[in-house]
Short mmCIF file of C-alpha atoms and ligand atoms in Angstrom, two decimals:
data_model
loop_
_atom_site.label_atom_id
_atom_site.label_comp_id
_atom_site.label_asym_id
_atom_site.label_seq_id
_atom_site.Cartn_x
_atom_site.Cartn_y
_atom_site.Cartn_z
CA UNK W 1 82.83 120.02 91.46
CA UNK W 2 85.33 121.90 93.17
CA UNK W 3 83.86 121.82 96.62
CA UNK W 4 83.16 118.00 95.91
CA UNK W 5 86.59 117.51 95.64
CA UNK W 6 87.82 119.32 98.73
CA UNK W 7 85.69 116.56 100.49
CA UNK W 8 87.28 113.36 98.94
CA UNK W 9 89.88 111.66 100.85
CA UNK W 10 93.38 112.52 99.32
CA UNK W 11 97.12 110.58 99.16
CA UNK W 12 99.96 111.44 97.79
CA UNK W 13 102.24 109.08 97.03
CA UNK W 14 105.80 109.20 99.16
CA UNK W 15 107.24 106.89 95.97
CA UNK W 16 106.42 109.60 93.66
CA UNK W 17 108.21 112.56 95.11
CA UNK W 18 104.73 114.53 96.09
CA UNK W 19 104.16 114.15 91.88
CA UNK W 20 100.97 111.86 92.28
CA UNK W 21 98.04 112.52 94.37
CA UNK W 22 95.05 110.09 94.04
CA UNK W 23 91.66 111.09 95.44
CA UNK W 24 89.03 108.75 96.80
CA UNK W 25 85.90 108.89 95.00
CA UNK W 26 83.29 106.57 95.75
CA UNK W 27 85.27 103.56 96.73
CA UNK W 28 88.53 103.76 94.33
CA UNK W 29 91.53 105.65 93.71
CA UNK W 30 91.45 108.43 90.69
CA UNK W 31 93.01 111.22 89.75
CA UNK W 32 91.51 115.00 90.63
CA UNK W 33 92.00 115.16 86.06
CA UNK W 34 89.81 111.68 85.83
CA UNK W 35 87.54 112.45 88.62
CA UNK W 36 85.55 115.28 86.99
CA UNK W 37 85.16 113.24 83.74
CA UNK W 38 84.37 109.94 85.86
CA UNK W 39 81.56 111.86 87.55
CA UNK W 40 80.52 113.72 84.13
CA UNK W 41 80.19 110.28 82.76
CA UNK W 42 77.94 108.55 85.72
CA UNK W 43 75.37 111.50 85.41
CA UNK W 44 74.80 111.74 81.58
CA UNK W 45 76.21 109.12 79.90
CA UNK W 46 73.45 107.17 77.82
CA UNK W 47 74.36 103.70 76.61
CA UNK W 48 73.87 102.01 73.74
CA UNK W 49 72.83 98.44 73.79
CA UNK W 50 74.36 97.64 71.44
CA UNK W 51 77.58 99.03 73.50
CA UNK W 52 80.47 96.66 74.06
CA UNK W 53 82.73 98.25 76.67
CA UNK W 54 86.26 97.07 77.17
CA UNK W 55 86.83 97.07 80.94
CA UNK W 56 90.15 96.93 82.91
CA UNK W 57 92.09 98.11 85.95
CA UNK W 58 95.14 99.78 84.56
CA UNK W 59 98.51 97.94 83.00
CA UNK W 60 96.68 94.66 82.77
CA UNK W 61 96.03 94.29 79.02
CA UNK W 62 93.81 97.13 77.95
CA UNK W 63 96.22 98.39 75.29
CA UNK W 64 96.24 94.60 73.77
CA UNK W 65 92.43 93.55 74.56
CA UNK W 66 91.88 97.19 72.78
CA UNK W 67 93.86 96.36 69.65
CA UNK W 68 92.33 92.84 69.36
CA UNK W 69 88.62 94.15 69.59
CA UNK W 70 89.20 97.04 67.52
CA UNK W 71 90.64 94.98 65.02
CA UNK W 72 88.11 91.99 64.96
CA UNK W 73 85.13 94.28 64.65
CA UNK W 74 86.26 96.75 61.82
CA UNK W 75 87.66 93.67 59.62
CA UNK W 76 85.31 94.05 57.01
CA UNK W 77 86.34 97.43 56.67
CA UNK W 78 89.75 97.50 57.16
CA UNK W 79 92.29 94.60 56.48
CA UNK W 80 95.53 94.12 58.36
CA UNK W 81 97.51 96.42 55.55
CA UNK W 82 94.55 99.24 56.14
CA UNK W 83 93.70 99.40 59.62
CA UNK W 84 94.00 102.25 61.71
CA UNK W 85 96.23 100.63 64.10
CA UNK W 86 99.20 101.19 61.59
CA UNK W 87 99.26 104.64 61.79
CA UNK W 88 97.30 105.74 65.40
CA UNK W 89 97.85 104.55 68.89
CA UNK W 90 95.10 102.38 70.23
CA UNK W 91 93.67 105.05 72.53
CA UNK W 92 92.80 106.94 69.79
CA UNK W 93 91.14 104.51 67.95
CA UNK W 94 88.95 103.30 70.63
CA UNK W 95 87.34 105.76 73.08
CA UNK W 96 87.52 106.38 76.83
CA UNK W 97 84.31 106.62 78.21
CA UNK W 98 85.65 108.83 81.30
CA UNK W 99 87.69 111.06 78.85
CA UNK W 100 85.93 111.10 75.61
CA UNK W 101 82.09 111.08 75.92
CA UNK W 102 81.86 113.52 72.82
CA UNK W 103 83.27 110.12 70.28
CA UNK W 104 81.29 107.64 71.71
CA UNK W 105 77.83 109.44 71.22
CA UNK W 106 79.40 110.47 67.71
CA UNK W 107 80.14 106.93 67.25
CA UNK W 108 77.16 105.65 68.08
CA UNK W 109 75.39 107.81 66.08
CA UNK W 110 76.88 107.02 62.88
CA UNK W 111 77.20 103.34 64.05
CA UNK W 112 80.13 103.21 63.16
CA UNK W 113 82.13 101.29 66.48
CA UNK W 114 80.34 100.08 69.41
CA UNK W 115 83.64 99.99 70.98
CA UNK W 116 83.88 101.57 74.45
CA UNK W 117 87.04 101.25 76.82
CA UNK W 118 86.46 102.28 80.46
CA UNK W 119 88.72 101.36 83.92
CA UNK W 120 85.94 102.39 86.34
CA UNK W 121 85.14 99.69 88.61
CA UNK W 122 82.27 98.05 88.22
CA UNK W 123 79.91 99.57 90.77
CA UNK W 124 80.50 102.93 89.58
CA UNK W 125 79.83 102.35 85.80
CA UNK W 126 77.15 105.13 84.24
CA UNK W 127 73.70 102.96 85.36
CA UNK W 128 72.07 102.80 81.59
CA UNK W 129 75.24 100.65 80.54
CA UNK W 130 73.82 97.83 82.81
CA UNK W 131 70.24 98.85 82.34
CA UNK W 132 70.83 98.49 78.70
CA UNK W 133 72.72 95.00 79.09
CA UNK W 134 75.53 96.09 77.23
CA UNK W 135 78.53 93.74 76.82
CA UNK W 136 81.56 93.90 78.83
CA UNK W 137 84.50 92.29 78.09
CA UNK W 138 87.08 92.33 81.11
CA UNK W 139 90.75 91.97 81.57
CA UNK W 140 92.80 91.19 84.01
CA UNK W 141 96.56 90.43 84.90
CA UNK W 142 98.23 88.28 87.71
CA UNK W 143 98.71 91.11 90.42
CA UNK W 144 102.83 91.40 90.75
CA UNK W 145 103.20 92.03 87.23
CA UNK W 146 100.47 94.48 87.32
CA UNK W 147 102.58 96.11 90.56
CA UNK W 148 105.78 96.12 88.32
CA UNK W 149 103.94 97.46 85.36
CA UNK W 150 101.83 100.28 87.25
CA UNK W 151 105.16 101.34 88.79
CA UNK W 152 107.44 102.05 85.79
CA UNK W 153 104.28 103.51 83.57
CA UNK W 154 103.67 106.27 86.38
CA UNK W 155 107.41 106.65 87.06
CA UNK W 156 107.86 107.21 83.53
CA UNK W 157 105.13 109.49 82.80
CA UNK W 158 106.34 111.45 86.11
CA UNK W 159 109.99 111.67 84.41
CA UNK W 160 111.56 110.10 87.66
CA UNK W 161 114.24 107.50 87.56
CA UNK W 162 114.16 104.36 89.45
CA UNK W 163 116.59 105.69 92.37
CA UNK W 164 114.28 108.47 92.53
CA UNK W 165 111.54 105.85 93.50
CA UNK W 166 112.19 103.38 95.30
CA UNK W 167 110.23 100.83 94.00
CA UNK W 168 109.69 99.45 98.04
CA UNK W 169 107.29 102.29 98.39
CA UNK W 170 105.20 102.08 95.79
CA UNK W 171 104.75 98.41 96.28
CA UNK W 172 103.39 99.01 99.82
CA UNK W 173 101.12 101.48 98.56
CA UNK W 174 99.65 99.26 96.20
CA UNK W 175 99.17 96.74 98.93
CA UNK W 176 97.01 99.61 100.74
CA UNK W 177 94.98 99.36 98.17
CA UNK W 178 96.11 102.71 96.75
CA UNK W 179 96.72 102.21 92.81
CA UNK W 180 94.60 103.59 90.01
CA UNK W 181 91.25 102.61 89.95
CA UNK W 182 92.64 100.21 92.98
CA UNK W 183 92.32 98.64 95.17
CA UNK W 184 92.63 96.40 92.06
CA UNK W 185 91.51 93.14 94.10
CA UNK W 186 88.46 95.28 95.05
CA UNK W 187 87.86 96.06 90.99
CA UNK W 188 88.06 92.52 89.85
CA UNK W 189 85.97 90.93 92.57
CA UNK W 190 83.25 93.83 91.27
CA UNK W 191 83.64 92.44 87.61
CA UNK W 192 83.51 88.92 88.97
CA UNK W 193 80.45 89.36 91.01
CA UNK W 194 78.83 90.67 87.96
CA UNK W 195 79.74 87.92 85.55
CA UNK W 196 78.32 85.48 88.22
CA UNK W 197 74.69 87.13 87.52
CA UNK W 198 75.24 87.78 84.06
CA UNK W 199 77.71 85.47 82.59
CA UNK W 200 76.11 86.10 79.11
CA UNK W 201 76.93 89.66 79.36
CA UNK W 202 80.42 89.82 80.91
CA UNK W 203 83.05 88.07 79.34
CA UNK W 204 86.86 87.28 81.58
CA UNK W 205 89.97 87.05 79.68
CA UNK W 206 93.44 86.59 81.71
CA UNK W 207 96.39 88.35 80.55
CA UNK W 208 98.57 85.01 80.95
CA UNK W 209 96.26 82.78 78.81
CA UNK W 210 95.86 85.42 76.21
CA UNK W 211 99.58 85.41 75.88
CA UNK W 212 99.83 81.65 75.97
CA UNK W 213 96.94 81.48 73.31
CA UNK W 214 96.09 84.23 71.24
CA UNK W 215 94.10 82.38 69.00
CA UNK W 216 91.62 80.88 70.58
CA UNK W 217 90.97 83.97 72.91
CA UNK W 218 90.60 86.19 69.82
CA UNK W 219 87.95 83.30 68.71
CA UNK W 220 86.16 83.66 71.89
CA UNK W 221 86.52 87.80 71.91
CA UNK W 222 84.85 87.82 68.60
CA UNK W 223 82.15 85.04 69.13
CA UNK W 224 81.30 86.75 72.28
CA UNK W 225 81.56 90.07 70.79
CA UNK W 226 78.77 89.16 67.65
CA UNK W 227 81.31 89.25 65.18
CA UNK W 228 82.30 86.05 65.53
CA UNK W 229 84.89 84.43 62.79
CA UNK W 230 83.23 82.51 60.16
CA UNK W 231 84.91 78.92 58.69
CA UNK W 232 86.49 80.76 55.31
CA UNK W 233 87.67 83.31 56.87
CA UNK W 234 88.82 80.64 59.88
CA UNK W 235 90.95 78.81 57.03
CA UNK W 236 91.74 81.95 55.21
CA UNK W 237 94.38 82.54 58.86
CA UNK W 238 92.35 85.55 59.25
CA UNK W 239 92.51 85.15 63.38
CA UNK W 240 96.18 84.60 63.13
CA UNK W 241 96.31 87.53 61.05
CA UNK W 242 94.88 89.85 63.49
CA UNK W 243 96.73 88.51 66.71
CA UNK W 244 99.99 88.99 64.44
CA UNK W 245 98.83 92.70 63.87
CA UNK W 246 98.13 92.99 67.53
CA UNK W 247 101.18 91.62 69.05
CA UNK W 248 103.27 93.11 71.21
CA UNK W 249 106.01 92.78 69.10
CA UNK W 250 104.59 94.63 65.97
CA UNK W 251 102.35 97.20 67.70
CA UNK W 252 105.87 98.48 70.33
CA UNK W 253 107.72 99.01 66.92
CA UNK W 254 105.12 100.88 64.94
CA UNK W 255 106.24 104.34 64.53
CA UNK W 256 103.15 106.12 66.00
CA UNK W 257 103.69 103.93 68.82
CA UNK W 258 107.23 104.87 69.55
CA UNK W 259 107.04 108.57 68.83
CA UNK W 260 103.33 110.07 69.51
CA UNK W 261 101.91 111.22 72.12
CA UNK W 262 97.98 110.23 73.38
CA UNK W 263 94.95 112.93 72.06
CA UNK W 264 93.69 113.77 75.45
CA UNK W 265 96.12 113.43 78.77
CA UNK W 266 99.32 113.96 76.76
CA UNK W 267 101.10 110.98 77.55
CA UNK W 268 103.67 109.32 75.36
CA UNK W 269 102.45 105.91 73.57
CA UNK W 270 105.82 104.24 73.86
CA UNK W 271 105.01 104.05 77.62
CA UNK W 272 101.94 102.00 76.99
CA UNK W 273 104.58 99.49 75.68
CA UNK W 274 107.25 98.32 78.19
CA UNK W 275 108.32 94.17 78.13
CA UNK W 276 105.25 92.08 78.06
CA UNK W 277 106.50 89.46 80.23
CA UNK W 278 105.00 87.25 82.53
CA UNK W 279 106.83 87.18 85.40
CA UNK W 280 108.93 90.18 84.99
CA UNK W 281 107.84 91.00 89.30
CA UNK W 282 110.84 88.15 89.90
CA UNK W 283 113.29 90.97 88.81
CA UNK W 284 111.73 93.45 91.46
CA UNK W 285 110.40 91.23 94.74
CA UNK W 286 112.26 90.11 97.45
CA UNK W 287 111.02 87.28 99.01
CA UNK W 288 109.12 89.00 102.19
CA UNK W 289 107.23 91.28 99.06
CA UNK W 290 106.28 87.80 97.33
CA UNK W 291 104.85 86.05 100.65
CA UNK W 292 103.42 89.24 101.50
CA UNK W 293 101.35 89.92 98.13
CA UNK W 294 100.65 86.14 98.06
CA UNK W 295 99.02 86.65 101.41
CA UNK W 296 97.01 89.37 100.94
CA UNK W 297 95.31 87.83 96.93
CA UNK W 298 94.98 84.70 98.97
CA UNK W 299 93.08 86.78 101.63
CA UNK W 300 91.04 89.00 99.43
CA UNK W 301 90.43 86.30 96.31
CA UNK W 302 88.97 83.74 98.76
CA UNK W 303 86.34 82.01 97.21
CA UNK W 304 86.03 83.36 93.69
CA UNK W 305 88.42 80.88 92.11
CA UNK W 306 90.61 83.45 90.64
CA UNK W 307 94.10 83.26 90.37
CA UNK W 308 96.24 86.45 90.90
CA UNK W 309 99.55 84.77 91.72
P1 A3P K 1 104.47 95.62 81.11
O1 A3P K 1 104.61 96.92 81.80
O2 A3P K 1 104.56 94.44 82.02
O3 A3P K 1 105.40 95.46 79.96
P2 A3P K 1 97.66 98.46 79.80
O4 A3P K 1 97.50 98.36 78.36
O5 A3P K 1 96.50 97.93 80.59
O6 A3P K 1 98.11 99.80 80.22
O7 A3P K 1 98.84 97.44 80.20
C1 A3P K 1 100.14 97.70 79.80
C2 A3P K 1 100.92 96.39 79.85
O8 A3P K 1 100.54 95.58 78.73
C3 A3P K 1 102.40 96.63 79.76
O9 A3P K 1 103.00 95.55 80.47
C4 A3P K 1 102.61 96.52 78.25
O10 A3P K 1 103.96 96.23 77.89
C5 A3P K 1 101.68 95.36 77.91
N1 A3P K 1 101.24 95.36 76.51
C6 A3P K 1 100.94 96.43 75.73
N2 A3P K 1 100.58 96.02 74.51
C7 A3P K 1 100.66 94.68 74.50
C8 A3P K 1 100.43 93.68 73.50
N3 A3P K 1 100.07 94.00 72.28
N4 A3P K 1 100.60 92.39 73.86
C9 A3P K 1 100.98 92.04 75.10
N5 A3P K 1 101.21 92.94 76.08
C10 A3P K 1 101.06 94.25 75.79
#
């Protein structure tokens, strides 16, 4: 492993004060930590197929989309008063396939989640997820709130202050392409792709319209999911009930999420929770940044019918 890594291609990011360096593996941006478990997971990882992964580039809804599946598909075992999401962080409730290979095979031995969360891009998923036709739910944010949000989460977890790093930088990096799992155009176009061979297998949910309607996209997470919502439990609010659990506003104030710390990288969970808020980029972007990032989504998107902006 160690010789492979000598051979990647390696930056380190100006912005961060030498603190990050991301390596090059295949064709995205990881950490030297992630790469070894990345590459552990592509050689013997054996899915399920009755595996639903929960796929994402970084800081553009995994934490929520998490919550909301985790919640939906342990309700008969758990109610909203029960669940484990009162009293552990997310990431410990649902496994990372690069991080935590050990849970999911214990999990699917038992049968006791299917849940599988994963930001490798598409391409470079383990080969018996799609040879098994798992489902794969996918996530994604517009891309200058995902900039914003990448930015403060690293800077945070790096204990630098914003006049530490300028903010300038890191924006042109990500415009390289050189984020986590980035270039993040190049992971959604891989998801996209995908979904356009196997639309019954890859499900797209968009940060914005999950925040404009909860409700309906937890309907369509569960139906698509197999544990779809059935009419009582439809009138008994039980969807409302679960997207209330989920919210941003009661999962930031739970107190495992504003005091503990994640089981495997160390990081704190109150950094998985920052503002939530569409548009919060207008706070950071000049007006050259904004034509510049429009530009280069217009560029890369062309085509697909997505909307970054
Ligand atoms: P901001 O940094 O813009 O606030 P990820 O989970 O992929 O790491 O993404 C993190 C982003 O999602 C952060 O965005 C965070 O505040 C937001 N987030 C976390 N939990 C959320 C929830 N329950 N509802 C809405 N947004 C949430």
């Amino acid at each position: 492993m160690e010789e492979m890594l000598k051979t990647l291609p390696q930056h380190t990011c100006s912005w961060s004060k030498g603190k990050i360096t991301f390596y090059k593996y295949q064709n995205y941006w990881t950490s030297q930590q992630l790469v070894v478990g990345e590459h552990l997971a592509q050689q013997t990882f054996k899915a399920e197929p009755t595996g639903i992964f929960l796929c994402s580039s970084p800081k553009t809804g995994t934490t929520w989309v998490k919550s909301l599946a985790f919640a939906i598909v342990t309700r008969q075992k758990f109610d909203v008063s029960t669940t484990p999401l009162l009293t552990k962080n997310v990431h410990e409730c649902v496994p990372i396939l690069e991080r935590e290979l050990d849970i999911i095979e214990e999990n699917h031995k038992n049968s006791s989640l299917p849940l599988v969360a994963t930001h490798l891009p598409y391409p470079s998923l383990p080969e018996s997820v799609i040879a098994s036709n798992c489902k794969i739910v996918y996530v994604y944010r517009n891309i200058k709130d995902v900039i914003v949000s990448h930015y403060h989460f690293l800077r945070k977890a790096l204990n630098l202050t914003c006049e530490d790093a300028p903010f300038e930088e890191a924006f042109e990096e990500f415009c390289q392409g050189i984020s986590g799992y980035g270039p993040y155009w190049d992971h959604i176009i891989g998801y996209w792709k995908a979904s356009l061979e196997r639309p019954d297998r890859i499900l797209f949910l968009k940060y914005e319209d999950l925040k404009k309607d909860p409700t309906s996209n937890a309907k369509k997470l569960a139906e698509f999911m197999g544990y779809p919502f059935s009419a009582e439990e439809e009138k008994a609010g039980v969807i409302e009930k679960i997207t209330t659990l989920c919210s941003f506003e009661n999962m930031s104030n739970l107190e495992v999420n504003k005091t503990g710390s994640i089981r495997v990288g160390g990081l704190e969970n109150k950094h998985y929770f920052r503002k939530a808020e569409d548009g919060d980029w207008r706070t950071y972007f000049t007006n050259e940044m904004k034509e510049k990032i429009d530009k280069l989504i217009d560029e890369k998107l062309n085509g697909t019918g997505l909307i970054l902006k």
